[in-house]
DNA sequence: TGCTAATCAACAAGTCGTGCTAACTAGCAA
DNA sequence: TTGCTAGTTAGCACGACTTGTTGATTAGCA
């Protein structure tokens, strides 16, 4: 994702108004590695800006997604998570606490076999599931 | 997944009754590589057994899932898909028509880098997205 | 300053899946 | 064959997540 300042410029270029709500969401996403849901982002936003609506958070996230500034990650466990990291990367998920971390995989274009003659792969998503160090400590 | 005959025995052992509805679902899943949703499975089932309820299809799929006879795959695009193939395998998905095929990946335990000290990986899911041969033909 | 986009509250709706009830059916064990 | 009980069904509701709508108010920006 671009910096909040760059996003402000980008939004103005596109004819979108630069509102305090949008700017707040830019800042909350900047460098955010928590892979938040719209709901959790809204909760954090509401502390700094009581009155902001969940609807607006969803709306702004959709705009950022359409601009390619955030990606949305569906781990199949409830709400979609948003990720300002749009590098080519993958994720590890703790089955116990749900924490999500970025991982970078070497040999990304893997070889595979199957009944997939002529299939053109455009993207690859890998999710590693397991137990994070923190949860391993607690259960030990 | 076990054969329908084996599932009949398995269900009886577990004290589950072997109903025509359950047997039909066993047969429809046997060798099924379509990765159907509960809804699509229901539609096929209803042709052979008008009156079967979607509720029962969901119920039986849950039972099979709990027994480890089918896995459910959430591709993040609508309903969960059910897979009688419980081998360690992955999937390719056509972004255009939504078809899902099995793929087998060598070097399954990939190396990765990231802020994941002490993370114990239990499973890895890979989804390749792109365009299938059929859709490539149509768009050419 | 004024046009218009954006926001808000409030409510609805759509999708996917599950829960519940009440009545009926039927599997299976004795 | 009988009888207990699990299973099925229709019908309705609900919960989570997300988007749509409407109508009033606010405020960005040319
Ligand atoms: Mn990420
Ligand atoms: Mn499969
Ligand atoms: Zn954890
Ligand atoms: Zn296709």
Short mmCIF file of N, CA and C in Angstrom, two decimals, chain B residues 54-126:
data_model
loop_
_atom_site.label_atom_id
_atom_site.label_comp_id
_atom_site.label_asym_id
_atom_site.label_seq_id
_atom_site.Cartn_x
_atom_site.Cartn_y
_atom_site.Cartn_z
N UNK B 54 -32.50 -30.26 1.71
CA UNK B 54 -31.16 -29.68 1.76
C UNK B 54 -30.57 -29.84 3.15
N UNK B 55 -31.43 -29.74 4.14
CA UNK B 55 -31.01 -29.92 5.53
C UNK B 55 -30.33 -31.27 5.74
N UNK B 56 -30.88 -32.29 5.16
CA UNK B 56 -30.33 -33.64 5.31
C UNK B 56 -28.99 -33.77 4.59
N UNK B 57 -28.87 -33.11 3.46
CA UNK B 57 -27.59 -33.14 2.74
C UNK B 57 -26.51 -32.48 3.59
N UNK B 58 -26.82 -31.31 4.13
CA UNK B 58 -25.86 -30.65 5.02
C UNK B 58 -25.50 -31.57 6.19
N UNK B 59 -26.52 -32.16 6.78
CA UNK B 59 -26.33 -33.02 7.95
C UNK B 59 -25.40 -34.18 7.65
N UNK B 60 -25.66 -34.87 6.54
CA UNK B 60 -24.86 -36.04 6.19
C UNK B 60 -23.42 -35.63 5.85
N UNK B 61 -23.28 -34.50 5.17
CA UNK B 61 -21.94 -34.01 4.86
C UNK B 61 -21.17 -33.68 6.14
N UNK B 62 -21.87 -33.14 7.13
CA UNK B 62 -21.21 -32.85 8.40
C UNK B 62 -20.75 -34.13 9.08
N UNK B 63 -21.59 -35.15 9.02
CA UNK B 63 -21.23 -36.43 9.62
C UNK B 63 -20.01 -37.02 8.93
N UNK B 64 -20.02 -36.99 7.61
CA UNK B 64 -18.89 -37.53 6.86
C UNK B 64 -17.62 -36.73 7.14
N UNK B 65 -17.79 -35.43 7.28
CA UNK B 65 -16.65 -34.58 7.59
C UNK B 65 -16.09 -34.90 8.97
N UNK B 66 -16.98 -35.08 9.93
CA UNK B 66 -16.55 -35.41 11.29
C UNK B 66 -15.83 -36.76 11.34
N UNK B 67 -16.22 -37.66 10.45
CA UNK B 67 -15.58 -38.97 10.38
C UNK B 67 -14.28 -38.93 9.58
N UNK B 68 -14.00 -37.79 8.98
CA UNK B 68 -12.79 -37.67 8.16
C UNK B 68 -12.93 -38.30 6.79
N UNK B 69 -14.16 -38.53 6.37
CA UNK B 69 -14.37 -39.17 5.07
C UNK B 69 -14.44 -38.16 3.93
N UNK B 70 -14.76 -36.93 4.26
CA UNK B 70 -14.69 -35.86 3.27
C UNK B 70 -14.01 -34.66 3.93
N UNK B 71 -13.40 -33.84 3.11
CA UNK B 71 -12.86 -32.59 3.63
C UNK B 71 -13.66 -31.45 3.03
N UNK B 72 -13.72 -30.34 3.74
CA UNK B 72 -14.39 -29.21 3.14
C UNK B 72 -13.36 -28.15 2.80
N UNK B 73 -13.56 -27.58 1.63
CA UNK B 73 -12.61 -26.65 1.04
C UNK B 73 -13.30 -25.31 0.89
N UNK B 74 -12.72 -24.30 1.51
CA UNK B 74 -13.28 -22.96 1.41
C UNK B 74 -12.38 -22.13 0.51
N UNK B 75 -12.84 -21.89 -0.69
CA UNK B 75 -12.04 -21.12 -1.64
C UNK B 75 -12.34 -19.63 -1.54
N UNK B 76 -13.17 -19.26 -0.59
CA UNK B 76 -13.45 -17.86 -0.36
C UNK B 76 -14.43 -17.27 -1.36
N UNK B 77 -14.97 -18.11 -2.21
CA UNK B 77 -15.90 -17.61 -3.21
C UNK B 77 -17.24 -18.30 -3.04
N UNK B 78 -17.96 -17.86 -2.04
CA UNK B 78 -19.27 -18.44 -1.81
C UNK B 78 -19.22 -19.67 -0.93
N UNK B 79 -19.99 -20.66 -1.31
CA UNK B 79 -20.20 -21.81 -0.44
C UNK B 79 -18.98 -22.71 -0.34
N UNK B 80 -18.92 -23.41 0.77
CA UNK B 80 -17.87 -24.41 0.99
C UNK B 80 -18.06 -25.57 0.03
N UNK B 81 -16.95 -26.10 -0.46
CA UNK B 81 -17.01 -27.25 -1.34
C UNK B 81 -16.58 -28.49 -0.58
N UNK B 82 -17.18 -29.61 -0.93
CA UNK B 82 -16.86 -30.86 -0.25
C UNK B 82 -16.08 -31.77 -1.17
N UNK B 83 -15.12 -32.47 -0.57
CA UNK B 83 -14.18 -33.25 -1.36
C UNK B 83 -14.00 -34.64 -0.75
N UNK B 84 -14.47 -35.67 -1.48
CA UNK B 84 -14.27 -37.04 -0.99
C UNK B 84 -12.82 -37.50 -1.11
N UNK B 85 -12.01 -36.73 -1.77
CA UNK B 85 -10.59 -37.04 -1.86
C UNK B 85 -9.90 -36.45 -0.63
N UNK B 86 -9.51 -37.31 0.29
CA UNK B 86 -8.87 -36.82 1.51
C UNK B 86 -7.37 -37.07 1.50
N UNK B 87 -6.85 -37.37 0.31
CA UNK B 87 -5.40 -37.44 0.17
C UNK B 87 -4.80 -36.06 0.42
N UNK B 88 -3.50 -36.03 0.61
CA UNK B 88 -2.82 -34.75 0.76
C UNK B 88 -2.65 -34.15 -0.63
N UNK B 89 -3.56 -33.25 -0.96
CA UNK B 89 -3.49 -32.67 -2.29
C UNK B 89 -3.96 -31.22 -2.26
N UNK B 90 -3.81 -30.58 -3.40
CA UNK B 90 -4.13 -29.16 -3.49
C UNK B 90 -5.05 -28.91 -4.68
N UNK B 91 -5.30 -27.64 -4.99
CA UNK B 91 -6.31 -27.35 -6.00
C UNK B 91 -5.93 -26.24 -6.96
N UNK B 92 -6.39 -26.40 -8.18
CA UNK B 92 -6.35 -25.31 -9.15
C UNK B 92 -7.79 -24.88 -9.39
N UNK B 93 -7.99 -23.59 -9.49
CA UNK B 93 -9.33 -23.02 -9.67
C UNK B 93 -9.32 -22.11 -10.88
N UNK B 94 -10.29 -22.30 -11.76
CA UNK B 94 -10.42 -21.40 -12.90
C UNK B 94 -11.20 -20.16 -12.46
N UNK B 95 -10.58 -19.00 -12.64
CA UNK B 95 -11.22 -17.75 -12.22
C UNK B 95 -12.45 -17.45 -13.05
N UNK B 96 -12.50 -18.01 -14.24
CA UNK B 96 -13.60 -17.70 -15.15
C UNK B 96 -14.83 -18.57 -14.88
N UNK B 97 -14.64 -19.88 -14.91
CA UNK B 97 -15.80 -20.76 -14.78
C UNK B 97 -15.91 -21.39 -13.40
N UNK B 98 -14.88 -21.26 -12.57
CA UNK B 98 -14.98 -21.75 -11.21
C UNK B 98 -14.67 -23.22 -11.02
N UNK B 99 -14.32 -23.90 -12.10
CA UNK B 99 -14.03 -25.33 -11.99
C UNK B 99 -12.82 -25.56 -11.08
N UNK B 100 -12.87 -26.63 -10.33
CA UNK B 100 -11.79 -26.96 -9.39
C UNK B 100 -11.23 -28.34 -9.74
N UNK B 101 -9.92 -28.41 -9.85
CA UNK B 101 -9.28 -29.71 -10.08
C UNK B 101 -8.24 -29.99 -9.02
N UNK B 102 -8.02 -31.28 -8.78
CA UNK B 102 -6.98 -31.70 -7.85
C UNK B 102 -5.61 -31.55 -8.48
N UNK B 103 -4.64 -31.16 -7.65
CA UNK B 103 -3.26 -31.22 -8.09
C UNK B 103 -2.40 -31.78 -6.94
N UNK B 104 -1.34 -32.43 -7.35
CA UNK B 104 -0.42 -33.00 -6.37
C UNK B 104 0.92 -32.30 -6.52
N UNK B 105 1.40 -31.80 -5.41
CA UNK B 105 2.60 -30.98 -5.43
C UNK B 105 3.76 -31.77 -4.84
N UNK B 106 4.85 -31.81 -5.58
CA UNK B 106 6.07 -32.37 -5.00
C UNK B 106 6.65 -31.35 -4.03
N UNK B 107 7.70 -31.60 -3.39
CA UNK B 107 8.28 -30.69 -2.38
C UNK B 107 7.20 -30.04 -1.52
N UNK B 108 6.24 -30.79 -1.05
CA UNK B 108 5.15 -30.18 -0.30
C UNK B 108 5.61 -29.34 0.88
N UNK B 109 6.55 -29.84 1.69
CA UNK B 109 6.98 -28.99 2.82
C UNK B 109 7.93 -27.92 2.34
N UNK B 110 7.36 -26.78 1.98
CA UNK B 110 8.14 -25.69 1.41
C UNK B 110 8.91 -24.94 2.48
N UNK B 111 9.97 -24.37 2.06
CA UNK B 111 10.71 -23.49 2.95
C UNK B 111 10.08 -22.11 2.87
N UNK B 112 10.00 -21.45 4.00
CA UNK B 112 9.53 -20.07 3.95
C UNK B 112 10.29 -19.21 4.95
N UNK B 113 10.25 -17.93 4.70
CA UNK B 113 10.91 -16.96 5.58
C UNK B 113 9.89 -15.94 6.05
N UNK B 114 10.10 -15.47 7.25
CA UNK B 114 9.20 -14.45 7.76
C UNK B 114 9.30 -14.38 9.27
N UNK B 115 8.44 -13.57 9.85
CA UNK B 115 8.45 -13.36 11.30
C UNK B 115 7.61 -14.46 11.95
N UNK B 116 8.12 -15.67 11.86
CA UNK B 116 7.31 -16.81 12.32
C UNK B 116 8.19 -17.76 13.14
N UNK B 117 8.98 -17.19 14.02
CA UNK B 117 9.84 -17.99 14.90
C UNK B 117 9.01 -18.96 15.73
N UNK B 118 9.38 -20.21 15.67
CA UNK B 118 8.73 -21.20 16.54
C UNK B 118 7.35 -21.62 16.08
N UNK B 119 6.97 -21.24 14.89
CA UNK B 119 5.65 -21.65 14.40
C UNK B 119 5.72 -23.09 13.91
N UNK B 120 4.81 -23.94 14.42
CA UNK B 120 4.78 -25.35 14.03
C UNK B 120 3.70 -25.55 12.98
N UNK B 121 4.12 -25.83 11.78
CA UNK B 121 3.16 -26.01 10.68
C UNK B 121 2.56 -27.40 10.72
N UNK B 122 1.25 -27.46 10.72
CA UNK B 122 0.57 -28.76 10.73
C UNK B 122 0.01 -29.13 9.37
N UNK B 123 -0.37 -28.11 8.61
CA UNK B 123 -0.90 -28.40 7.28
C UNK B 123 -0.65 -27.22 6.35
N UNK B 124 -0.65 -27.53 5.08
CA UNK B 124 -0.38 -26.52 4.05
C UNK B 124 -1.46 -26.64 2.98
N UNK B 125 -2.07 -25.51 2.66
CA UNK B 125 -3.07 -25.51 1.60
C UNK B 125 -2.60 -24.58 0.49
N UNK B 126 -2.60 -25.09 -0.72
CA UNK B 126 -2.19 -24.30 -1.87
C UNK B 126 -3.35 -24.22 -2.85
#
